[in-house]
mmCIF file of C-alpha atoms and ligand atoms in Angstrom:
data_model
loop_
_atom_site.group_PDB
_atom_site.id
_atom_site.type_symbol
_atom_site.label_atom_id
_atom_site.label_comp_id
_atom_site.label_asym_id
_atom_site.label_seq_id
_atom_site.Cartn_x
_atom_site.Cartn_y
_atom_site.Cartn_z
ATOM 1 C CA UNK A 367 -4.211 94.790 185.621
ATOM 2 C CA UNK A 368 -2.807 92.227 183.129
ATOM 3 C CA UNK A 369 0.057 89.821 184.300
ATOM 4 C CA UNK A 370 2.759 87.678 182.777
ATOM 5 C CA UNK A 371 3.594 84.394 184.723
ATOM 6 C CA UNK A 372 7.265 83.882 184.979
ATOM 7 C CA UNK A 373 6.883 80.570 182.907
ATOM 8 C CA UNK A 374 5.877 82.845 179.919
ATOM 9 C CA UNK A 375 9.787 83.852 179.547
ATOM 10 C CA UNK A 376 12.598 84.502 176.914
ATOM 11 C CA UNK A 377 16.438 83.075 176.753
ATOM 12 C CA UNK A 378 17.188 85.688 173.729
ATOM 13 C CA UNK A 379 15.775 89.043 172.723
ATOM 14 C CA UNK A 380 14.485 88.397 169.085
ATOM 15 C CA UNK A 381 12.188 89.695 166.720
ATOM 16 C CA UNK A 382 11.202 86.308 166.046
ATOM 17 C CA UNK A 383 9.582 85.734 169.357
ATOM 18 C CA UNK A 384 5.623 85.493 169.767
ATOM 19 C CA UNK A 385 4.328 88.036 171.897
ATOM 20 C CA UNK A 386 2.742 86.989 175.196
ATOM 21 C CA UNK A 387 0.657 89.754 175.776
ATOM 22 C CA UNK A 388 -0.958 92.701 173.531
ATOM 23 C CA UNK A 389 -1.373 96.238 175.421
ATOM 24 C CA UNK A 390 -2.123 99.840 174.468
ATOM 25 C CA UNK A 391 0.266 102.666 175.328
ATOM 26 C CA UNK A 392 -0.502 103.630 178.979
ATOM 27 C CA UNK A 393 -1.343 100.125 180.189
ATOM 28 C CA UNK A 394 0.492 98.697 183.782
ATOM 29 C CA UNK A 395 1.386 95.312 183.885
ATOM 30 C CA UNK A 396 2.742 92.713 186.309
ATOM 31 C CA UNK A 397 5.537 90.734 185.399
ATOM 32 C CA UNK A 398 6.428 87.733 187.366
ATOM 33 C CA UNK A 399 10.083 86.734 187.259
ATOM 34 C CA UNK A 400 12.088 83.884 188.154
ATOM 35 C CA UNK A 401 15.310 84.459 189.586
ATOM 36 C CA UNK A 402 18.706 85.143 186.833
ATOM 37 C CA UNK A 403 19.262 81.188 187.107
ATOM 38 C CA UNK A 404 15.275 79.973 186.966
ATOM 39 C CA UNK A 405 15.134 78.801 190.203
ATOM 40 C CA UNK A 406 18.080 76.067 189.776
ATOM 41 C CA UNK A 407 20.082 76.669 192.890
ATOM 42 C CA UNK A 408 17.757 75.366 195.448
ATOM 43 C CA UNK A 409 21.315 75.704 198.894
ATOM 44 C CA UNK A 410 24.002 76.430 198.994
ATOM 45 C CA UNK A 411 24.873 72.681 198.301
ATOM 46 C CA UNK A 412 23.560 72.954 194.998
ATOM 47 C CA UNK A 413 26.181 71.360 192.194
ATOM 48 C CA UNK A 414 27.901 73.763 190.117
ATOM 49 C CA UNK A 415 28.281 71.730 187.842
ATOM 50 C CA UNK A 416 24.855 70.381 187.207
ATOM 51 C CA UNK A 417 23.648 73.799 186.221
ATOM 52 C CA UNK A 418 22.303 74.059 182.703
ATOM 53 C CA UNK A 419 23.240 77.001 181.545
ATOM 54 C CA UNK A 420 20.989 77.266 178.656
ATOM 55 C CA UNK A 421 18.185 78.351 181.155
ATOM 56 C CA UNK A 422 19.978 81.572 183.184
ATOM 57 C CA UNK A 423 18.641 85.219 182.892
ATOM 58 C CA UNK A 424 15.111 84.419 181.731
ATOM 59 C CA UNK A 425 13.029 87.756 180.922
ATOM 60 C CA UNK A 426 9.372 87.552 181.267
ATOM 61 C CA UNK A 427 7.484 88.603 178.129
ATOM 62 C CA UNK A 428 7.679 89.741 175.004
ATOM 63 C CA UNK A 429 4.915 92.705 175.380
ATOM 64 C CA UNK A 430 3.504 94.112 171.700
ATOM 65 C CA UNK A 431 3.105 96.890 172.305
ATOM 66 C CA UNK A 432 -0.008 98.008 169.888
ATOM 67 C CA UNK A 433 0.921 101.089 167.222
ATOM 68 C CA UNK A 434 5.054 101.014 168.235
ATOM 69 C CA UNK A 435 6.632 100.941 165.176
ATOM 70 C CA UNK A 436 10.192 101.230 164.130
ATOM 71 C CA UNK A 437 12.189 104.138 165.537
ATOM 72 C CA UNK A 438 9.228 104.902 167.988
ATOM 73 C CA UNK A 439 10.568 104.828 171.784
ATOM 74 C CA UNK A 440 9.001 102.832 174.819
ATOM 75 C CA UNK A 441 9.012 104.028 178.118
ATOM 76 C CA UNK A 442 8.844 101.906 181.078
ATOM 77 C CA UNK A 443 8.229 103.239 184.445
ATOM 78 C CA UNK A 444 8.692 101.008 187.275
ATOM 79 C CA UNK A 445 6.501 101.646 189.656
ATOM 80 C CA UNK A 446 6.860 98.647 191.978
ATOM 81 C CA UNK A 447 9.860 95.580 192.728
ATOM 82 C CA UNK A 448 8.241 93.095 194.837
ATOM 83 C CA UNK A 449 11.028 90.380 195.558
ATOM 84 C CA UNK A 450 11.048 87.156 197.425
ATOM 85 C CA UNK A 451 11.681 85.954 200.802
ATOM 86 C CA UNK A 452 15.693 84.432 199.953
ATOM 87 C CA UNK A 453 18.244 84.942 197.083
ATOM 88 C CA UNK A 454 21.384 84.115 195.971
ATOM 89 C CA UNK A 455 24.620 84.893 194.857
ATOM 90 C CA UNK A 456 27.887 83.594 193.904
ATOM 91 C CA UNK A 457 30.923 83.646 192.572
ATOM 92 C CA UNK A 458 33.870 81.283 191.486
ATOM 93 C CA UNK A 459 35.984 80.311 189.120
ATOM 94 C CA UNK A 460 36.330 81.752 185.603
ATOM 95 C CA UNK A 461 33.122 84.168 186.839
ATOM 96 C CA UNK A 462 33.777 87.695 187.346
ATOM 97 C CA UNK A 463 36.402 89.733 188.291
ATOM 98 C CA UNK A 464 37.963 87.581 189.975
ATOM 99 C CA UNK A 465 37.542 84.811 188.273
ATOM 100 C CA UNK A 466 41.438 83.809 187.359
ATOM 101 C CA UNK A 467 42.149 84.068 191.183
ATOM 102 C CA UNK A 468 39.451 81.776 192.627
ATOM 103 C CA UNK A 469 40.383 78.015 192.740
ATOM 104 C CA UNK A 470 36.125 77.063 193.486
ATOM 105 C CA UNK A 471 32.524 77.938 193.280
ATOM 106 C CA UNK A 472 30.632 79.801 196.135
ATOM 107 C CA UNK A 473 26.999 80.072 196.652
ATOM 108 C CA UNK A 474 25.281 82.081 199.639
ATOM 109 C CA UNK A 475 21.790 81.606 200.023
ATOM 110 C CA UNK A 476 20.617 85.244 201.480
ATOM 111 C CA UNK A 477 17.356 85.510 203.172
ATOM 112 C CA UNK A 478 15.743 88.847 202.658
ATOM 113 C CA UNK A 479 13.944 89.740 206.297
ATOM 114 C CA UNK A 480 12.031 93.617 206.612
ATOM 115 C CA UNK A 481 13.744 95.066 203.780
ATOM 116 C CA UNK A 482 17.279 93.993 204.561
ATOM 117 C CA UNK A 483 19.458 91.551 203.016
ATOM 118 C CA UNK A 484 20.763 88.236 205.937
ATOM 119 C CA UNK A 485 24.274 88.441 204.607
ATOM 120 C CA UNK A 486 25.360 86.982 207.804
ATOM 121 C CA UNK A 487 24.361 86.846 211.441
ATOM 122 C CA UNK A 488 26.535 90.727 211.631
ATOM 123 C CA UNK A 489 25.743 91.900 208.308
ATOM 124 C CA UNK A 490 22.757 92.979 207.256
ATOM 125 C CA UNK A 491 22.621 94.926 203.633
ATOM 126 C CA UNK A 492 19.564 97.675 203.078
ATOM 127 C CA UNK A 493 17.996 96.443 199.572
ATOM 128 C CA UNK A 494 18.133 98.347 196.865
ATOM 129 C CA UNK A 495 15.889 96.668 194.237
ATOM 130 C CA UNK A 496 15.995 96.930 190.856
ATOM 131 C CA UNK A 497 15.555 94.829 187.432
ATOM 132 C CA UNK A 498 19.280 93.559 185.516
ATOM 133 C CA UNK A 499 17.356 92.491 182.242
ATOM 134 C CA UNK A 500 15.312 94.671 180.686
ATOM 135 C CA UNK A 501 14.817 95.182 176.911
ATOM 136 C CA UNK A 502 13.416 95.367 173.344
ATOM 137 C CA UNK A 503 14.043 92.975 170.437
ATOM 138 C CA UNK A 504 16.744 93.925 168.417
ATOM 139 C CA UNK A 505 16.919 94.845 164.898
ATOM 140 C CA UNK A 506 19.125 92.562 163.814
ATOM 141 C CA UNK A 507 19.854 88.524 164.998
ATOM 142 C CA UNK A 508 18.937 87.611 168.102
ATOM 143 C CA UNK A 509 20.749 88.601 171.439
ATOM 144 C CA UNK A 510 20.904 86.416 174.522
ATOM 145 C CA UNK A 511 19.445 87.963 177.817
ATOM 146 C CA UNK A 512 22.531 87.907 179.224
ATOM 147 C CA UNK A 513 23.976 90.632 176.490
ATOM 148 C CA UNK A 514 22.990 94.175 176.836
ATOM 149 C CA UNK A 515 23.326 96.401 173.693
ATOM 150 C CA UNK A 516 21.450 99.118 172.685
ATOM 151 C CA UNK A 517 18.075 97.266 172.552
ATOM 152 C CA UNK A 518 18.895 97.099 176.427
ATOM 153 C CA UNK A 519 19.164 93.066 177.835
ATOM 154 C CA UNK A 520 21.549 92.487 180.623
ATOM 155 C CA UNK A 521 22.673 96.022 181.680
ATOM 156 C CA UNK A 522 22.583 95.561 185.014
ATOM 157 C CA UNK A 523 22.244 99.109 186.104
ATOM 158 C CA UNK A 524 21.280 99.824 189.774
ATOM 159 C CA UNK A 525 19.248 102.813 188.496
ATOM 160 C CA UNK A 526 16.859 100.234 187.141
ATOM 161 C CA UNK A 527 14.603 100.419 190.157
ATOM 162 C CA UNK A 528 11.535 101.571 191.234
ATOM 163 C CA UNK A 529 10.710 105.692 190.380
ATOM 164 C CA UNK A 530 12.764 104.859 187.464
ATOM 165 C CA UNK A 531 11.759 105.323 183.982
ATOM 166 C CA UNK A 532 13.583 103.282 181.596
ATOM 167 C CA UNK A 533 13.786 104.443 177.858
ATOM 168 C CA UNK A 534 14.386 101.203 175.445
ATOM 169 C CA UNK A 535 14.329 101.458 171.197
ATOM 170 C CA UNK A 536 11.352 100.295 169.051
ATOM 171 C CA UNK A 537 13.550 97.970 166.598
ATOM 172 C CA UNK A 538 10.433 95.992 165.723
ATOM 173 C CA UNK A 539 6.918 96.093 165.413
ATOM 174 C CA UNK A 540 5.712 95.990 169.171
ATOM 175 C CA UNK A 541 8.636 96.728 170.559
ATOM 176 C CA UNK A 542 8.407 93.297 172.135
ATOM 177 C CA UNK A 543 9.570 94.328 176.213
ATOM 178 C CA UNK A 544 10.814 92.115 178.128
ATOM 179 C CA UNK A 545 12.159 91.852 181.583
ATOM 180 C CA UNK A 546 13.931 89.841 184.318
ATOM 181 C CA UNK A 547 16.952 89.331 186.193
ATOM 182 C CA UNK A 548 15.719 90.886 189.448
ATOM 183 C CA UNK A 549 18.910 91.760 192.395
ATOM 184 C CA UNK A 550 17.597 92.354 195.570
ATOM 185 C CA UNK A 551 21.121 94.144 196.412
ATOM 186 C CA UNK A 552 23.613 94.898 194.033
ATOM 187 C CA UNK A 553 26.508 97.333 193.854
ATOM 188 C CA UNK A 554 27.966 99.301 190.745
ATOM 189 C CA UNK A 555 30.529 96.603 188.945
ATOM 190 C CA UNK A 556 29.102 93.469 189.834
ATOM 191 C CA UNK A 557 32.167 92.310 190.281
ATOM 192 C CA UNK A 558 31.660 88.704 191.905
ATOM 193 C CA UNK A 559 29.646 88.099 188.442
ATOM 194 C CA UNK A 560 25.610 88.500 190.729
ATOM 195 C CA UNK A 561 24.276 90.469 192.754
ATOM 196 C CA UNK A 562 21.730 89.374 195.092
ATOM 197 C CA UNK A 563 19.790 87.331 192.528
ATOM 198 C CA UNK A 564 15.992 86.621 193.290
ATOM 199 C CA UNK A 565 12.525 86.018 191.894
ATOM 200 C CA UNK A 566 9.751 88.449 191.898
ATOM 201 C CA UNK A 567 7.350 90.741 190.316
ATOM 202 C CA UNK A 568 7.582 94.053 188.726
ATOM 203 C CA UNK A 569 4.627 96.668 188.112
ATOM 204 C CA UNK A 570 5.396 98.866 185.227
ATOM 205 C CA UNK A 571 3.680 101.234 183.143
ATOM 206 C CA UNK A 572 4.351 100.843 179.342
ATOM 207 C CA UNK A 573 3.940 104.262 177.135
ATOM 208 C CA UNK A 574 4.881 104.822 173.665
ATOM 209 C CA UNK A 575 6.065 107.801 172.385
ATOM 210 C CA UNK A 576 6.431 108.283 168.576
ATOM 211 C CA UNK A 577 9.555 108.777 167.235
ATOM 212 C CA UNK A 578 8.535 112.265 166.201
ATOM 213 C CA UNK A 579 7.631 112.897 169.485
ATOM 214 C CA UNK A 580 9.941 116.031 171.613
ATOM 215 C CA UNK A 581 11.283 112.856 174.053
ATOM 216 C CA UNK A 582 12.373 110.850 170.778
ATOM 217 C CA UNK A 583 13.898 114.041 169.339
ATOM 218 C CA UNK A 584 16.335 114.930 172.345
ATOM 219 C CA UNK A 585 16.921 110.813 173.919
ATOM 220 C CA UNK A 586 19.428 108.902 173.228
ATOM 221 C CA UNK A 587 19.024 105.191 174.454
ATOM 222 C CA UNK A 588 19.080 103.537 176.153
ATOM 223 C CA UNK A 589 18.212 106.248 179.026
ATOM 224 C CA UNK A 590 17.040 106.234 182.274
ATOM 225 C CA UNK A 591 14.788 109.085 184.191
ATOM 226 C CA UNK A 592 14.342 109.479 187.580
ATOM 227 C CA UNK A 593 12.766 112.130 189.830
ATOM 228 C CA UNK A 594 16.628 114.428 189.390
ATOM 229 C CA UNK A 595 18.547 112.952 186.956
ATOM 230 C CA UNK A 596 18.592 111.684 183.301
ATOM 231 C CA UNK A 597 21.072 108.841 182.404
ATOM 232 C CA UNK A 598 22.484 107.263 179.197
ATOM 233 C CA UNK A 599 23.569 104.408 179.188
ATOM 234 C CA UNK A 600 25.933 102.410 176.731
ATOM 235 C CA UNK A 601 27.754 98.953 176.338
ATOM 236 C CA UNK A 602 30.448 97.482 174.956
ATOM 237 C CA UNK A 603 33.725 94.728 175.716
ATOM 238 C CA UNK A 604 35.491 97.490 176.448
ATOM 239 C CA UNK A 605 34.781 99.782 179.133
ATOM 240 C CA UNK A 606 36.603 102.491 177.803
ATOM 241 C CA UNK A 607 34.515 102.507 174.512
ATOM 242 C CA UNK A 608 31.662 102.191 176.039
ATOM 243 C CA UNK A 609 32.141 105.295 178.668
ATOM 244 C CA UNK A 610 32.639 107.160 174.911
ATOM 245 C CA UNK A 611 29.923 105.920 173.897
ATOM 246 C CA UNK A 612 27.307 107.164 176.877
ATOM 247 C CA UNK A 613 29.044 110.028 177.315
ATOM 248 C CA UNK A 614 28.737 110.932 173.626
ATOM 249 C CA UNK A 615 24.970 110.374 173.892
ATOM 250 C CA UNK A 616 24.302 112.615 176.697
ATOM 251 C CA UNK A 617 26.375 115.205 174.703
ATOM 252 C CA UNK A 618 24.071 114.766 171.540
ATOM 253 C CA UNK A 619 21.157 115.104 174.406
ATOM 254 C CA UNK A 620 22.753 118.136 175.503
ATOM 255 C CA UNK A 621 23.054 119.698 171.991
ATOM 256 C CA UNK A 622 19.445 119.289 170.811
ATOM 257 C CA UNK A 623 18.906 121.424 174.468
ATOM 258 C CA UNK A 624 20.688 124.387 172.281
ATOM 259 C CA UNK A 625 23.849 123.618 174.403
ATOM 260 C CA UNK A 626 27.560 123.769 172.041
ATOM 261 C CA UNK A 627 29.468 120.383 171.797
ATOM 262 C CA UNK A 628 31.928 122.243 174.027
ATOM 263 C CA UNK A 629 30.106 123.566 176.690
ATOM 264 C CA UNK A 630 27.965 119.896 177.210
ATOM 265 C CA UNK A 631 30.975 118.691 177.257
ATOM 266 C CA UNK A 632 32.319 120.587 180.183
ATOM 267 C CA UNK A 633 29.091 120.290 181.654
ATOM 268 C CA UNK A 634 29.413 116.759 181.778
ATOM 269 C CA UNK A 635 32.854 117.344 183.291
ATOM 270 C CA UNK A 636 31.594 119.502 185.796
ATOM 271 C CA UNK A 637 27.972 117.792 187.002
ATOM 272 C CA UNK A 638 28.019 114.016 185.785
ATOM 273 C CA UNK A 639 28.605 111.320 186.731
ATOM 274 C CA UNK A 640 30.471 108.778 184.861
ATOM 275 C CA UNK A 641 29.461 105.780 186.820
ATOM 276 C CA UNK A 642 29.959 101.478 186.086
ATOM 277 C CA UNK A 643 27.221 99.260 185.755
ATOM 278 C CA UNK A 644 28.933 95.985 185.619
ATOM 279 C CA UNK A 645 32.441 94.851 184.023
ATOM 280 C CA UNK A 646 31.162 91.428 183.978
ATOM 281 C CA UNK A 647 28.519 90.303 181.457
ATOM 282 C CA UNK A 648 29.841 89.890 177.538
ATOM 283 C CA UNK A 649 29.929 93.996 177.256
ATOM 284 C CA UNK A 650 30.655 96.009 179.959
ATOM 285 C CA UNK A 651 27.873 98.641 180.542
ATOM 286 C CA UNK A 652 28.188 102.643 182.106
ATOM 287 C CA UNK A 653 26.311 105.105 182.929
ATOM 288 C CA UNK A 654 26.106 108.649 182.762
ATOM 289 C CA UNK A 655 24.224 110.466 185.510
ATOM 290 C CA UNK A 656 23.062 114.440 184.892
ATOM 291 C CA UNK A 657 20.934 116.568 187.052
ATOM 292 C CA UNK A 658 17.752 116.529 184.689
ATOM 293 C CA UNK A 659 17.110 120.463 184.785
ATOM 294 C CA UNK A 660 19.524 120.661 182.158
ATOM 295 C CA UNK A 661 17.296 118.785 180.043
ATOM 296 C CA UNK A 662 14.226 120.553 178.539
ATOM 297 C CA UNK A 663 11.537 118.472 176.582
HETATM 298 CA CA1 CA B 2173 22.313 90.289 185.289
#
């Protein structure tokens, strides 16, 4: 299986960037990753301010992905998170929620021991892995990692994890995947601006689909599948326009499935989830989360 060191790594989502690796539809490949802040906070005594943040939320990559052309869909299946033995997270001011209330910074360094997160001596958090960059170049000028949109970047979804298949927009030739920004734990919101943010490597399968394939017909991106539900996702700086927005797609979804703009609608009401990603990065990003029977390709 090919593999992508984590030194072979993005800062922006671009259609200018040269592609690291070449691979037919159906390949797997291993991407190493460094951690959202490339490795920079060695302790928790580590100086805020020395931090250079022109080198946080590196994604490993870009993949060409041979034959994707515009409006053609890629679809990434995770099949494995492999993440290392500590991570961090923090929070302070000006970051995050509660970023007007805190005076300071705070780092914890978090070891990771047989698949539970050391929050402290009494606490001890079950993992739930899963990838907070992930994303296609954009059509248009480039987009820091940090950003998600609808090429993908920074959406920090929990739902991003392993069994997941993640479906991102062909805005350029290739494609050009990338991916990073592994949590070891995180929770919906993100509110202290991280979750539990550590290096590692991620096995995905990469498959294209052409946009006038059935799955490019019906999706709206980007989307998420899993073994029982379908998700859209959408982002925006305001939360409110962006729960329009992924609720609007999995209507659209809805009506190519020969459902009415008024019954998906209530269907939605009735059986899914409106759920937050994060309300922290530069656009807030939300999820919609349907049982997947309802969705016939
Ligand atoms: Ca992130």
């Amino acid at each position: 299986m090919k593999k992508i060191p984590k030194e072979q790594s993005i800062y922006a989502f671009s259609a200018e960037n040269t592609p690291v690796l070449h691979i037919d539809s159906g390949e797997r490949v291993i991407f190493e990753t460094h951690d959202a802040l490339e490795g920079q906070i060695v302790d928790e005594n580590t100086p805020f301010d020395g931090l250079d943040w022109s080198r946080v939320n590196p994604a490993t990559g870009p993949v060409y992905v041979n034959g994707a052309e515009i409006g053609d869909i890629l679809a990434v299946s995770i099949e494995k998170i492999e993440v290392a033995a500590r991570g961090i997270a923090l929070c302070g001011k000006e970051l995050g929620v509660m970023g007007e209330k805190l005076e300071n910074y705070a780092i914890k360094s978090i070891p990771i021991e047989s698949g539970a997160a050391i929050f402290s001596p009494k606490i001890k958090l079950p993992l739930n892995k899963m990838i907070g960059v992930i994303g296609t170049a954009p059509a248009g000028s480039p987009v820091p990692c940090g950003v998600p949109d609808l090429h993908g970047g920074n959406m920090d979804c929990k739902d991003v994890r392993e069994g997941a298949t993640v479906f991102l927009p062909v805005n350029v030739a290739g494609g050009l995947l990338a991916l990073g920004d592994l949590h070891a734990a995180m929770a919906d919101g993100e509110v202290g601006v991280t979750g539990l943010e550590v290096a590692g490597e991620v096995t995905a399968q990469i498959k294209l689909y052409k946009k006038d394939s059935p799955k490019a017909a019906i999706l709206r991106l980007p989307a998420i599948i899993n073994e029982e539900h379908i998700m859209t996702i959408a982002s925006h700086e305001d939360l409110d326009i962006a729960v329009e927005m992924a609720v609007a797609n999995m209507v659209q979804i809805l009506e190519k499935c020969k459902f009415s703009g008024y019954d998906a609608t209530m269907l939605i009401s009735l059986a899914g989830d409106v759920r937050i990603c994060q309300v922290v990065d530069p656009k807030k990003t939300v999820r919609v989360v349907l049982p997947r029977k309802f969705v016939k390709f």
